[in-house]
Amino acid sequence: EIDDKYRNYYEIFPYSFCDSNGDGVGDINGIKGKLDYLADLGINGIWLTPVYPSTTYHKYDVINYCEIDTRFGTMEDFETLMAECEARGIDVILDLVVNHTSSHHEWFTQAVEYIKTLGEGEQPDASVCPYVDYYNFSQEFASGYTKIEGTEWYYESRFWSEMPDLNLDSEAVRQEIDAIVQFWLDKGVSGFRLDATTSYYTGDDTS
């Protein structure tokens, strides 16, 4: 029999799927407890919306791409979930958010801290602060940009001021993404759902 790789994927929004410890928030152990139920439905793949640390319930504003949000559990919980999924023949894919980060991500906080030190007429220098190349900063206001308080600088933030857009033309950013992908592949995930792909290059329909 030829395996054509066709799968029945079940999307799980961890925050509201199943709460295992009674704190009112769904979690990874809650998902683990429902695996037999999912398998009985004929599911052989699950898609997890973001599980990374974040300030919101939806977790699409990522603070750290290689950690688990503490409200959802621990990395050990995730590793156990992966083992239980593998035992049942259930693939796991993760939402990967690379259009933007959280404004609380250290890449952004360090870039903004550096921007605030610039004198009048001084331009950002990535050799001094590499993270200024990770985002799209400008001294000209445009739609979809947010002003950095106390400066004449703006940053691209199409969805929300707390979600600064990444500069996907930056080779350093692309290397970061490669490392993030490899981190989760090493944890056993089968792949990724790429969030907001139509927003990577705003206004450029060819990208």
PDB file of C-alpha atoms in Angstrom:
ATOM      1  CA  GLU A   1       0.000   0.000   0.000  1.00  0.00           C
ATOM      2  CA  ILE A   2       1.316   3.431  -0.966  1.00  0.00           C
ATOM      3  CA  ASP A   3       1.230   6.095   1.742  1.00  0.00           C
ATOM      4  CA  ASP A   4       0.220   9.340   0.023  1.00  0.00           C
ATOM      5  CA  LYS A   5       0.872  11.323   3.256  1.00  0.00           C
ATOM      6  CA  TYR A   6      -2.763  12.388   3.465  1.00  0.00           C
ATOM      7  CA  ARG A   7      -3.655  13.253   7.061  1.00  0.00           C
ATOM      8  CA  ASN A   8      -6.713  14.290   9.088  1.00  0.00           C
ATOM      9  CA  TYR A   9      -5.479  17.214  11.178  1.00  0.00           C
ATOM     10  CA  TYR A  10      -7.318  18.553  14.200  1.00  0.00           C
ATOM     11  CA  GLU A  11      -6.577  22.171  15.120  1.00  0.00           C
ATOM     12  CA  ILE A  12      -6.133  22.728  18.852  1.00  0.00           C
ATOM     13  CA  PHE A  13      -6.248  26.150  20.506  1.00  0.00           C
ATOM     14  CA  PRO A  14      -4.463  25.172  23.740  1.00  0.00           C
ATOM     15  CA  TYR A  15      -5.823  28.007  25.893  1.00  0.00           C
ATOM     16  CA  SER A  16      -9.401  26.728  25.698  1.00  0.00           C
ATOM     17  CA  PHE A  17      -9.100  23.070  24.668  1.00  0.00           C
ATOM     18  CA  CYS A  18      -8.735  21.156  27.951  1.00  0.00           C
ATOM     19  CA  ASP A  19      -7.727  22.338  31.427  1.00  0.00           C
ATOM     20  CA  SER A  20      -5.967  19.554  33.366  1.00  0.00           C
ATOM     21  CA  ASN A  21      -5.252  21.412  36.617  1.00  0.00           C
ATOM     22  CA  GLY A  22      -8.353  23.513  37.222  1.00  0.00           C
ATOM     23  CA  ASP A  23      -6.766  26.944  36.785  1.00  0.00           C
ATOM     24  CA  GLY A  24      -9.210  27.927  34.059  1.00  0.00           C
ATOM     25  CA  VAL A  25      -6.671  27.711  31.236  1.00  0.00           C
ATOM     26  CA  GLY A  26      -6.203  24.815  28.837  1.00  0.00           C
ATOM     27  CA  ASP A  27      -2.780  23.208  28.870  1.00  0.00           C
ATOM     28  CA  ILE A  28      -0.486  20.634  27.318  1.00  0.00           C
ATOM     29  CA  ASN A  29      -1.383  17.932  29.823  1.00  0.00           C
ATOM     30  CA  GLY A  30      -5.025  18.539  28.959  1.00  0.00           C
ATOM     31  CA  ILE A  31      -4.226  17.851  25.324  1.00  0.00           C
ATOM     32  CA  LYS A  32      -2.334  14.700  26.294  1.00  0.00           C
ATOM     33  CA  GLY A  33      -5.381  13.463  28.207  1.00  0.00           C
ATOM     34  CA  LYS A  34      -7.527  13.748  25.065  1.00  0.00           C
ATOM     35  CA  LEU A  35      -5.237  11.858  22.670  1.00  0.00           C
ATOM     36  CA  ASP A  36      -7.188   8.604  22.832  1.00  0.00           C
ATOM     37  CA  TYR A  37     -10.389  10.530  22.144  1.00  0.00           C
ATOM     38  CA  LEU A  38      -8.748  12.197  19.132  1.00  0.00           C
ATOM     39  CA  ALA A  39      -7.387   8.879  17.876  1.00  0.00           C
ATOM     40  CA  ASP A  40     -10.890   7.383  18.136  1.00  0.00           C
ATOM     41  CA  LEU A  41     -12.127  10.208  15.898  1.00  0.00           C
ATOM     42  CA  GLY A  42      -9.681   9.053  13.240  1.00  0.00           C
ATOM     43  CA  ILE A  43      -7.289  11.949  13.780  1.00  0.00           C
ATOM     44  CA  ASN A  44      -3.697  11.219  12.795  1.00  0.00           C
ATOM     45  CA  GLY A  45      -2.346  14.750  13.071  1.00  0.00           C
ATOM     46  CA  ILE A  46      -2.827  17.767  15.338  1.00  0.00           C
ATOM     47  CA  TRP A  47      -2.025  21.401  14.660  1.00  0.00           C
ATOM     48  CA  LEU A  48      -1.216  23.388  17.783  1.00  0.00           C
ATOM     49  CA  THR A  49      -1.712  27.132  17.694  1.00  0.00           C
ATOM     50  CA  PRO A  50       1.190  28.949  19.413  1.00  0.00           C
ATOM     51  CA  VAL A  51       2.435  27.468  22.686  1.00  0.00           C
ATOM     52  CA  TYR A  52       5.297  29.956  23.161  1.00  0.00           C
ATOM     53  CA  PRO A  53       5.536  32.526  26.000  1.00  0.00           C
ATOM     54  CA  SER A  54       3.351  35.538  25.295  1.00  0.00           C
ATOM     55  CA  THR A  55       1.334  38.277  27.012  1.00  0.00           C
ATOM     56  CA  THR A  56      -1.957  37.291  25.335  1.00  0.00           C
ATOM     57  CA  TYR A  57      -4.372  34.369  25.416  1.00  0.00           C
ATOM     58  CA  HIS A  58      -3.821  33.623  21.718  1.00  0.00           C
ATOM     59  CA  LYS A  59       0.016  33.594  21.928  1.00  0.00           C
ATOM     60  CA  TYR A  60       0.631  35.020  18.445  1.00  0.00           C
ATOM     61  CA  ASP A  61       2.849  37.710  20.024  1.00  0.00           C
ATOM     62  CA  VAL A  62       5.874  35.538  20.749  1.00  0.00           C
ATOM     63  CA  ILE A  63       8.340  36.480  23.490  1.00  0.00           C
ATOM     64  CA  ASN A  64      10.570  33.409  23.149  1.00  0.00           C
ATOM     65  CA  TYR A  65      10.334  30.930  20.283  1.00  0.00           C
ATOM     66  CA  CYS A  66      12.110  28.085  22.078  1.00  0.00           C
ATOM     67  CA  GLU A  67      10.130  27.906  25.307  1.00  0.00           C
ATOM     68  CA  ILE A  68       6.651  26.825  26.407  1.00  0.00           C
ATOM     69  CA  ASP A  69       4.293  29.381  27.955  1.00  0.00           C
ATOM     70  CA  THR A  70       4.169  28.566  31.664  1.00  0.00           C
ATOM     71  CA  ARG A  71       0.356  28.727  31.673  1.00  0.00           C
ATOM     72  CA  PHE A  72       0.408  25.796  29.254  1.00  0.00           C
ATOM     73  CA  GLY A  73       3.015  23.774  31.147  1.00  0.00           C
ATOM     74  CA  THR A  74       6.696  22.957  30.759  1.00  0.00           C
ATOM     75  CA  MET A  75       9.010  21.764  28.025  1.00  0.00           C
ATOM     76  CA  GLU A  76       8.986  18.373  29.777  1.00  0.00           C
ATOM     77  CA  ASP A  77       5.184  18.320  29.422  1.00  0.00           C
ATOM     78  CA  PHE A  78       5.573  19.042  25.714  1.00  0.00           C
ATOM     79  CA  GLU A  79       8.172  16.309  25.280  1.00  0.00           C
ATOM     80  CA  THR A  80       5.840  13.837  26.994  1.00  0.00           C
ATOM     81  CA  LEU A  81       3.008  14.933  24.706  1.00  0.00           C
ATOM     82  CA  MET A  82       5.226  14.318  21.681  1.00  0.00           C
ATOM     83  CA  ALA A  83       6.105  10.823  22.925  1.00  0.00           C
ATOM     84  CA  GLU A  84       2.432   9.996  23.531  1.00  0.00           C
ATOM     85  CA  CYS A  85       1.513  11.278  20.067  1.00  0.00           C
ATOM     86  CA  GLU A  86       4.260   9.220  18.457  1.00  0.00           C
ATOM     87  CA  ALA A  87       3.019   6.098  20.262  1.00  0.00           C
ATOM     88  CA  ARG A  88      -0.410   6.623  18.666  1.00  0.00           C
ATOM     89  CA  GLY A  89       0.860   7.549  15.213  1.00  0.00           C
ATOM     90  CA  ILE A  90      -0.300  11.155  15.585  1.00  0.00           C
ATOM     91  CA  ASP A  91       1.808  13.817  13.865  1.00  0.00           C
ATOM     92  CA  VAL A  92       2.161  17.273  15.436  1.00  0.00           C
ATOM     93  CA  ILE A  93       2.638  20.566  13.616  1.00  0.00           C
ATOM     94  CA  LEU A  94       3.159  23.918  15.322  1.00  0.00           C
ATOM     95  CA  ASP A  95       2.033  27.388  14.386  1.00  0.00           C
ATOM     96  CA  LEU A  96       5.197  29.293  13.467  1.00  0.00           C
ATOM     97  CA  VAL A  97       4.857  33.072  13.752  1.00  0.00           C
ATOM     98  CA  VAL A  98       7.613  34.806  11.787  1.00  0.00           C
ATOM     99  CA  ASN A  99       5.837  37.885  10.440  1.00  0.00           C
ATOM    100  CA  HIS A 100       6.258  39.594  13.808  1.00  0.00           C
ATOM    101  CA  THR A 101       7.294  39.085  17.429  1.00  0.00           C
ATOM    102  CA  SER A 102       6.020  40.426  20.713  1.00  0.00           C
ATOM    103  CA  SER A 103       7.165  43.917  21.631  1.00  0.00           C
ATOM    104  CA  HIS A 104       8.466  42.182  24.772  1.00  0.00           C
ATOM    105  CA  HIS A 105      10.834  39.939  22.811  1.00  0.00           C
ATOM    106  CA  GLU A 106      14.439  40.695  23.742  1.00  0.00           C
ATOM    107  CA  TRP A 107      15.302  41.324  20.094  1.00  0.00           C
ATOM    108  CA  PHE A 108      12.853  44.217  20.023  1.00  0.00           C
ATOM    109  CA  THR A 109      13.464  45.575  23.517  1.00  0.00           C
ATOM    110  CA  GLN A 110      17.209  45.739  22.870  1.00  0.00           C
ATOM    111  CA  ALA A 111      16.679  47.369  19.467  1.00  0.00           C
ATOM    112  CA  VAL A 112      14.386  50.033  20.948  1.00  0.00           C
ATOM    113  CA  GLU A 113      16.762  50.666  23.844  1.00  0.00           C
ATOM    114  CA  TYR A 114      19.507  51.312  21.292  1.00  0.00           C
ATOM    115  CA  ILE A 115      17.282  53.503  19.084  1.00  0.00           C
ATOM    116  CA  LYS A 116      16.602  55.730  22.090  1.00  0.00           C
ATOM    117  CA  THR A 117      20.344  56.453  22.436  1.00  0.00           C
ATOM    118  CA  LEU A 118      20.679  57.844  18.906  1.00  0.00           C
ATOM    119  CA  GLY A 119      21.360  61.535  18.536  1.00  0.00           C
ATOM    120  CA  GLU A 120      19.705  63.845  16.018  1.00  0.00           C
ATOM    121  CA  GLY A 121      20.611  62.791  12.486  1.00  0.00           C
ATOM    122  CA  GLU A 122      22.318  59.605  13.679  1.00  0.00           C
ATOM    123  CA  GLN A 123      21.312  56.426  11.871  1.00  0.00           C
ATOM    124  CA  PRO A 124      21.094  52.956  13.426  1.00  0.00           C
ATOM    125  CA  ASP A 125      24.230  50.841  13.088  1.00  0.00           C
ATOM    126  CA  ALA A 126      23.700  47.069  13.103  1.00  0.00           C
ATOM    127  CA  SER A 127      27.360  46.568  13.994  1.00  0.00           C
ATOM    128  CA  VAL A 128      26.606  48.291  17.311  1.00  0.00           C
ATOM    129  CA  CYS A 129      23.191  46.690  17.901  1.00  0.00           C
ATOM    130  CA  PRO A 130      22.458  43.787  15.521  1.00  0.00           C
ATOM    131  CA  TYR A 131      18.785  43.736  16.502  1.00  0.00           C
ATOM    132  CA  VAL A 132      18.029  47.056  14.791  1.00  0.00           C
ATOM    133  CA  ASP A 133      18.231  45.096  11.546  1.00  0.00           C
ATOM    134  CA  TYR A 134      15.653  42.590  12.795  1.00  0.00           C
ATOM    135  CA  TYR A 135      12.767  45.072  12.486  1.00  0.00           C
ATOM    136  CA  ASN A 136      11.659  47.863  10.169  1.00  0.00           C
ATOM    137  CA  PHE A 137      12.488  51.227  11.745  1.00  0.00           C
ATOM    138  CA  SER A 138      11.857  54.573  10.064  1.00  0.00           C
ATOM    139  CA  GLN A 139      11.885  58.273  10.883  1.00  0.00           C
ATOM    140  CA  GLU A 140       8.940  58.792   8.564  1.00  0.00           C
ATOM    141  CA  PHE A 141       5.452  57.963   9.773  1.00  0.00           C
ATOM    142  CA  ALA A 142       3.438  55.631   7.566  1.00  0.00           C
ATOM    143  CA  SER A 143       0.255  53.630   7.927  1.00  0.00           C
ATOM    144  CA  GLY A 144       0.943  50.542  10.008  1.00  0.00           C
ATOM    145  CA  TYR A 145       3.806  52.135  11.943  1.00  0.00           C
ATOM    146  CA  THR A 146       3.980  52.970  15.661  1.00  0.00           C
ATOM    147  CA  LYS A 147       6.039  55.758  17.225  1.00  0.00           C
ATOM    148  CA  ILE A 148       8.710  54.908  19.786  1.00  0.00           C
ATOM    149  CA  GLU A 149       7.917  57.087  22.777  1.00  0.00           C
ATOM    150  CA  GLY A 150      10.443  59.843  23.391  1.00  0.00           C
ATOM    151  CA  THR A 151      11.961  59.618  19.913  1.00  0.00           C
ATOM    152  CA  GLU A 152      11.262  60.582  16.320  1.00  0.00           C
ATOM    153  CA  TRP A 153      11.473  56.936  15.258  1.00  0.00           C
ATOM    154  CA  TYR A 154       8.707  54.562  14.193  1.00  0.00           C
ATOM    155  CA  TYR A 155       8.522  50.804  13.739  1.00  0.00           C
ATOM    156  CA  GLU A 156       6.346  48.689  11.464  1.00  0.00           C
ATOM    157  CA  SER A 157       3.515  46.986  13.354  1.00  0.00           C
ATOM    158  CA  ARG A 158       0.756  46.127  10.918  1.00  0.00           C
ATOM    159  CA  PHE A 159      -1.388  44.019  13.220  1.00  0.00           C
ATOM    160  CA  TRP A 160      -0.883  45.758  16.574  1.00  0.00           C
ATOM    161  CA  SER A 161       1.633  48.038  18.278  1.00  0.00           C
ATOM    162  CA  GLU A 162       2.578  45.082  20.518  1.00  0.00           C
ATOM    163  CA  MET A 163       3.464  42.996  17.439  1.00  0.00           C
ATOM    164  CA  PRO A 164       6.416  44.657  15.662  1.00  0.00           C
ATOM    165  CA  ASP A 165       7.001  43.265  12.165  1.00  0.00           C
ATOM    166  CA  LEU A 166      10.211  41.396  11.503  1.00  0.00           C
ATOM    167  CA  ASN A 167      12.527  42.390   8.655  1.00  0.00           C
ATOM    168  CA  LEU A 168      12.452  39.144   6.707  1.00  0.00           C
ATOM    169  CA  ASP A 169      15.115  40.445   4.308  1.00  0.00           C
ATOM    170  CA  SER A 170      17.614  40.338   7.164  1.00  0.00           C
ATOM    171  CA  GLU A 171      19.968  37.384   6.836  1.00  0.00           C
ATOM    172  CA  ALA A 172      20.340  37.341  10.622  1.00  0.00           C
ATOM    173  CA  VAL A 173      16.559  37.011  11.029  1.00  0.00           C
ATOM    174  CA  ARG A 174      16.501  34.168   8.513  1.00  0.00           C
ATOM    175  CA  GLN A 175      19.234  32.399  10.456  1.00  0.00           C
ATOM    176  CA  GLU A 176      17.209  32.846  13.638  1.00  0.00           C
ATOM    177  CA  ILE A 177      14.203  31.267  11.918  1.00  0.00           C
ATOM    178  CA  ASP A 178      16.337  28.359  10.729  1.00  0.00           C
ATOM    179  CA  ALA A 179      17.502  27.772  14.302  1.00  0.00           C
ATOM    180  CA  ILE A 180      13.939  27.933  15.653  1.00  0.00           C
ATOM    181  CA  VAL A 181      12.715  25.438  13.060  1.00  0.00           C
ATOM    182  CA  GLN A 182      15.560  23.054  13.850  1.00  0.00           C
ATOM    183  CA  PHE A 183      14.898  23.346  17.600  1.00  0.00           C
ATOM    184  CA  TRP A 184      11.331  22.110  17.217  1.00  0.00           C
ATOM    185  CA  LEU A 185      12.155  19.503  14.599  1.00  0.00           C
ATOM    186  CA  ASP A 186      14.625  18.095  17.120  1.00  0.00           C
ATOM    187  CA  LYS A 187      11.715  17.919  19.586  1.00  0.00           C
ATOM    188  CA  GLY A 188       9.914  15.675  17.114  1.00  0.00           C
ATOM    189  CA  VAL A 189       7.365  17.943  15.442  1.00  0.00           C
ATOM    190  CA  SER A 190       6.467  16.975  11.891  1.00  0.00           C
ATOM    191  CA  GLY A 191       6.203  20.471  10.469  1.00  0.00           C
ATOM    192  CA  PHE A 192       4.760  23.942  10.791  1.00  0.00           C
ATOM    193  CA  ARG A 193       1.778  26.048   9.862  1.00  0.00           C
ATOM    194  CA  LEU A 194       3.154  29.448   8.812  1.00  0.00           C
ATOM    195  CA  ASP A 195       1.103  32.289  10.248  1.00  0.00           C
ATOM    196  CA  ALA A 196       0.265  35.483   8.323  1.00  0.00           C
ATOM    197  CA  THR A 197       2.098  34.520   5.128  1.00  0.00           C
ATOM    198  CA  THR A 198       0.178  37.101   3.110  1.00  0.00           C
ATOM    199  CA  SER A 199       1.545  39.849   5.368  1.00  0.00           C
ATOM    200  CA  TYR A 200       5.269  39.119   5.112  1.00  0.00           C
ATOM    201  CA  TYR A 201       5.771  41.920   2.576  1.00  0.00           C
ATOM    202  CA  THR A 202       2.919  44.384   2.875  1.00  0.00           C
ATOM    203  CA  GLY A 203       1.818  45.733  -0.504  1.00  0.00           C
ATOM    204  CA  ASP A 204       4.082  43.411  -2.494  1.00  0.00           C
ATOM    205  CA  ASP A 205       1.859  40.830  -4.147  1.00  0.00           C
ATOM    206  CA  THR A 206       4.835  39.146  -5.842  1.00  0.00           C
ATOM    207  CA  SER A 207       6.579  38.115  -2.610  1.00  0.00           C
TER     208      SER A 207
END
